[in-house]
């Protein structure tokens, strides 16, 4: 498959991830506090789906790992905000069944694909472990956010979410440098700046 197509999918996914952060950042700057806007979660769902496809096309387990759990957390946040049912029925159906198709694809010749993912000649084992750790930390931010929001009964992006995001982003950035992956570099470079800014906004509002 053409590298132009593969990187095109990746850049589109990261562009949507960047767009969600920019929108969240602008709305938070206007409100002088960190917000959790509906469009943030809507763009997250679409971007996660595309980045999962990109990870499969790149045979990169570290990328795939980060998209599996967070996809459903994005949907749950829309439910907490009361906006999930506002989406067209066909959109909700596609959102819910798409992961089934993705898992079905991975299930076909699973052992050979698992071997390819974990023993990719382009990715040394130590680098795969480091990148996977970064993705696990990056994924944990949404697990933390989900638990926090469930306790609050509303969708919230707390301070801990942004702190974990910044740590994970720096790890993935270093992974992307070694991997020479422009898609991850673009996404995490911008993200790290916005994560740091949200940390500042929250601390400032509390002060």
Short mmCIF file of C-alpha atoms in Angstrom, two decimals:
data_model
loop_
_atom_site.label_atom_id
_atom_site.label_comp_id
_atom_site.label_asym_id
_atom_site.label_seq_id
_atom_site.Cartn_x
_atom_site.Cartn_y
_atom_site.Cartn_z
CA UNK A 1 0.00 0.00 0.00
CA UNK A 2 1.24 3.48 -0.87
CA UNK A 3 3.08 5.30 1.92
CA UNK A 4 1.30 8.48 0.83
CA UNK A 5 -2.06 6.90 1.63
CA UNK A 6 -0.89 5.44 4.94
CA UNK A 7 0.64 8.71 6.13
CA UNK A 8 -2.41 10.55 4.80
CA UNK A 9 -4.64 8.53 7.14
CA UNK A 10 -2.27 9.19 10.03
CA UNK A 11 -2.01 12.92 9.38
CA UNK A 12 -5.81 13.19 9.06
CA UNK A 13 -6.22 11.45 12.43
CA UNK A 14 -3.65 13.68 14.10
CA UNK A 15 -5.22 16.72 12.46
CA UNK A 16 -8.53 15.84 14.09
CA UNK A 17 -6.82 15.21 17.44
CA UNK A 18 -5.12 18.59 17.10
CA UNK A 19 -8.42 20.25 16.17
CA UNK A 20 -10.11 18.92 19.32
CA UNK A 21 -7.29 20.30 21.47
CA UNK A 22 -7.33 23.68 19.74
CA UNK A 23 -11.10 24.01 20.18
CA UNK A 24 -10.81 22.96 23.83
CA UNK A 25 -7.92 25.38 24.33
CA UNK A 26 -9.74 28.36 22.77
CA UNK A 27 -12.93 27.72 24.76
CA UNK A 28 -10.91 27.26 27.95
CA UNK A 29 -8.95 30.47 27.36
CA UNK A 30 -12.23 32.38 26.88
CA UNK A 31 -13.69 30.87 30.05
CA UNK A 32 -10.41 31.24 31.99
CA UNK A 33 -10.69 27.62 33.10
CA UNK A 34 -10.27 24.13 31.64
CA UNK A 35 -13.45 22.96 29.87
CA UNK A 36 -14.72 19.68 28.41
CA UNK A 37 -16.63 20.72 25.24
CA UNK A 38 -18.85 18.27 23.35
CA UNK A 39 -16.96 18.65 20.08
CA UNK A 40 -13.78 17.53 21.88
CA UNK A 41 -15.30 14.08 22.34
CA UNK A 42 -16.93 13.93 18.91
CA UNK A 43 -13.63 14.63 17.16
CA UNK A 44 -11.89 12.19 19.51
CA UNK A 45 -14.07 9.29 18.32
CA UNK A 46 -13.39 9.94 14.64
CA UNK A 47 -9.66 10.56 15.16
CA UNK A 48 -9.22 7.41 17.29
CA UNK A 49 -10.86 5.29 14.60
CA UNK A 50 -8.52 6.69 11.93
CA UNK A 51 -5.40 6.34 14.10
CA UNK A 52 -6.27 2.72 14.84
CA UNK A 53 -6.40 2.11 11.07
CA UNK A 54 -3.05 3.91 10.72
CA UNK A 55 -1.51 1.69 13.42
CA UNK A 56 -2.69 -1.44 11.62
CA UNK A 57 -1.32 -0.19 8.28
CA UNK A 58 2.02 0.60 9.95
CA UNK A 59 2.08 -2.71 11.87
CA UNK A 60 2.74 -0.63 14.99
CA UNK A 61 1.43 -2.19 18.20
CA UNK A 62 2.27 0.89 20.31
CA UNK A 63 -0.13 3.02 18.24
CA UNK A 64 -2.91 0.41 18.16
CA UNK A 65 -2.71 -0.13 21.93
CA UNK A 66 -3.63 3.46 22.75
CA UNK A 67 -6.85 3.48 20.72
CA UNK A 68 -8.64 0.37 21.96
CA UNK A 69 -9.93 1.47 25.39
CA UNK A 70 -10.13 5.23 24.88
CA UNK A 71 -12.58 4.87 21.98
CA UNK A 72 -15.33 3.72 24.32
CA UNK A 73 -14.39 6.29 26.97
CA UNK A 74 -14.98 9.03 24.37
CA UNK A 75 -18.47 7.63 23.78
CA UNK A 76 -19.13 7.45 27.54
CA UNK A 77 -18.18 11.12 27.95
CA UNK A 78 -20.72 12.08 25.29
CA UNK A 79 -23.29 10.08 27.27
CA UNK A 80 -22.35 11.89 30.49
CA UNK A 81 -22.76 15.22 28.71
CA UNK A 82 -26.17 14.11 27.40
CA UNK A 83 -25.07 14.55 23.77
CA UNK A 84 -24.71 10.94 22.62
CA UNK A 85 -28.34 10.56 21.54
CA UNK A 86 -28.16 13.87 19.68
CA UNK A 87 -25.95 12.20 17.06
CA UNK A 88 -27.79 10.72 14.05
CA UNK A 89 -28.74 7.07 14.59
CA UNK A 90 -26.59 5.90 11.68
CA UNK A 91 -23.56 7.67 13.22
CA UNK A 92 -24.11 5.95 16.57
CA UNK A 93 -24.45 2.56 14.88
CA UNK A 94 -21.23 3.06 12.90
CA UNK A 95 -19.42 4.18 16.07
CA UNK A 96 -20.48 1.07 17.95
CA UNK A 97 -19.93 -1.57 15.26
CA UNK A 98 -16.64 -0.21 13.85
CA UNK A 99 -14.53 -1.71 16.68
CA UNK A 100 -16.10 -5.11 15.94
CA UNK A 101 -14.85 -4.95 12.36
CA UNK A 102 -11.42 -3.84 13.60
CA UNK A 103 -11.21 -6.75 16.07
CA UNK A 104 -12.45 -9.09 13.35
CA UNK A 105 -9.62 -7.96 11.08
CA UNK A 106 -7.07 -8.53 13.83
CA UNK A 107 -8.54 -11.97 14.61
CA UNK A 108 -7.86 -13.24 11.06
CA UNK A 109 -4.42 -14.90 11.10
CA UNK A 110 -4.00 -13.46 14.61
CA UNK A 111 -0.77 -15.29 15.43
CA UNK A 112 1.06 -14.09 12.32
CA UNK A 113 -0.17 -10.51 12.83
CA UNK A 114 0.79 -10.61 16.52
CA UNK A 115 4.25 -11.80 15.58
CA UNK A 116 4.55 -9.04 12.98
CA UNK A 117 3.43 -6.41 15.48
CA UNK A 118 5.76 -7.49 18.27
CA UNK A 119 8.72 -8.44 16.10
CA UNK A 120 8.67 -5.64 13.56
CA UNK A 121 12.21 -5.42 12.18
CA UNK A 122 11.86 -1.64 11.98
CA UNK A 123 11.21 -1.36 15.73
CA UNK A 124 13.76 -2.72 18.26
CA UNK A 125 12.20 -4.48 21.26
CA UNK A 126 13.38 -1.83 23.75
CA UNK A 127 11.81 0.90 21.60
CA UNK A 128 8.55 -1.03 21.30
CA UNK A 129 8.45 -1.42 25.10
CA UNK A 130 9.16 2.30 25.62
CA UNK A 131 6.54 3.35 23.07
CA UNK A 132 4.00 0.94 24.55
CA UNK A 133 4.65 2.31 28.05
CA UNK A 134 4.07 5.83 26.72
CA UNK A 135 0.80 4.73 25.12
CA UNK A 136 -0.28 2.94 28.32
CA UNK A 137 0.33 6.11 30.33
CA UNK A 138 -1.36 8.17 27.63
CA UNK A 139 -4.34 5.79 27.68
CA UNK A 140 -4.49 5.81 31.49
CA UNK A 141 -5.22 9.56 31.41
CA UNK A 142 -8.64 8.79 29.94
CA UNK A 143 -9.26 5.96 32.41
CA UNK A 144 -8.45 8.45 35.18
CA UNK A 145 -10.69 11.07 33.53
CA UNK A 146 -13.50 8.53 33.12
CA UNK A 147 -13.42 7.47 36.80
CA UNK A 148 -13.20 11.11 37.90
CA UNK A 149 -16.13 12.08 35.68
CA UNK A 150 -18.27 9.14 36.83
CA UNK A 151 -17.77 10.24 40.45
CA UNK A 152 -18.70 13.82 39.52
CA UNK A 153 -21.62 12.70 37.37
CA UNK A 154 -20.45 14.94 34.51
CA UNK A 155 -17.72 15.08 31.88
CA UNK A 156 -14.69 16.85 33.38
CA UNK A 157 -11.05 17.25 32.31
CA UNK A 158 -9.28 17.52 35.72
CA UNK A 159 -5.72 18.53 36.54
CA UNK A 160 -4.56 14.91 36.80
CA UNK A 161 -5.71 14.28 33.22
CA UNK A 162 -3.44 17.03 31.87
CA UNK A 163 -0.46 16.00 34.04
CA UNK A 164 -0.66 12.40 32.85
CA UNK A 165 -1.15 13.66 29.28
CA UNK A 166 2.06 15.68 29.45
CA UNK A 167 4.12 12.76 30.79
CA UNK A 168 2.74 10.38 28.16
CA UNK A 169 3.23 12.93 25.37
CA UNK A 170 6.91 13.41 26.22
CA UNK A 171 7.48 9.64 26.16
CA UNK A 172 5.68 9.24 22.83
CA UNK A 173 7.59 12.20 21.41
CA UNK A 174 10.90 10.51 22.18
CA UNK A 175 9.52 7.28 20.65
CA UNK A 176 8.50 9.21 17.53
CA UNK A 177 11.99 10.73 17.19
CA UNK A 178 13.62 7.28 17.17
CA UNK A 179 10.86 5.91 14.93
CA UNK A 180 11.12 8.92 12.60
CA UNK A 181 7.32 9.10 12.61
CA UNK A 182 6.12 12.55 11.43
CA UNK A 183 2.51 11.73 12.36
CA UNK A 184 3.29 11.17 16.04
CA UNK A 185 5.71 14.12 16.10
CA UNK A 186 3.06 16.50 14.80
CA UNK A 187 0.34 15.28 17.14
CA UNK A 188 2.33 15.12 20.36
CA UNK A 189 4.36 18.28 19.73
CA UNK A 190 1.26 20.48 19.62
CA UNK A 191 -0.42 18.45 22.34
CA UNK A 192 2.39 18.93 24.86
CA UNK A 193 2.01 22.73 24.59
CA UNK A 194 -1.76 22.61 25.15
CA UNK A 195 -1.44 20.13 28.03
CA UNK A 196 0.99 22.47 29.78
CA UNK A 197 -1.33 25.44 29.16
CA UNK A 198 -4.34 23.64 30.68
CA UNK A 199 -2.26 22.77 33.75
CA UNK A 200 -1.47 26.47 34.09
CA UNK A 201 -5.15 27.48 33.65
CA UNK A 202 -6.35 25.03 36.31
CA UNK A 203 -3.69 26.02 38.82
CA UNK A 204 -4.39 29.70 38.13
CA UNK A 205 -8.16 29.26 38.60
CA UNK A 206 -7.59 27.40 41.89
CA UNK A 207 -5.22 30.09 43.11
#
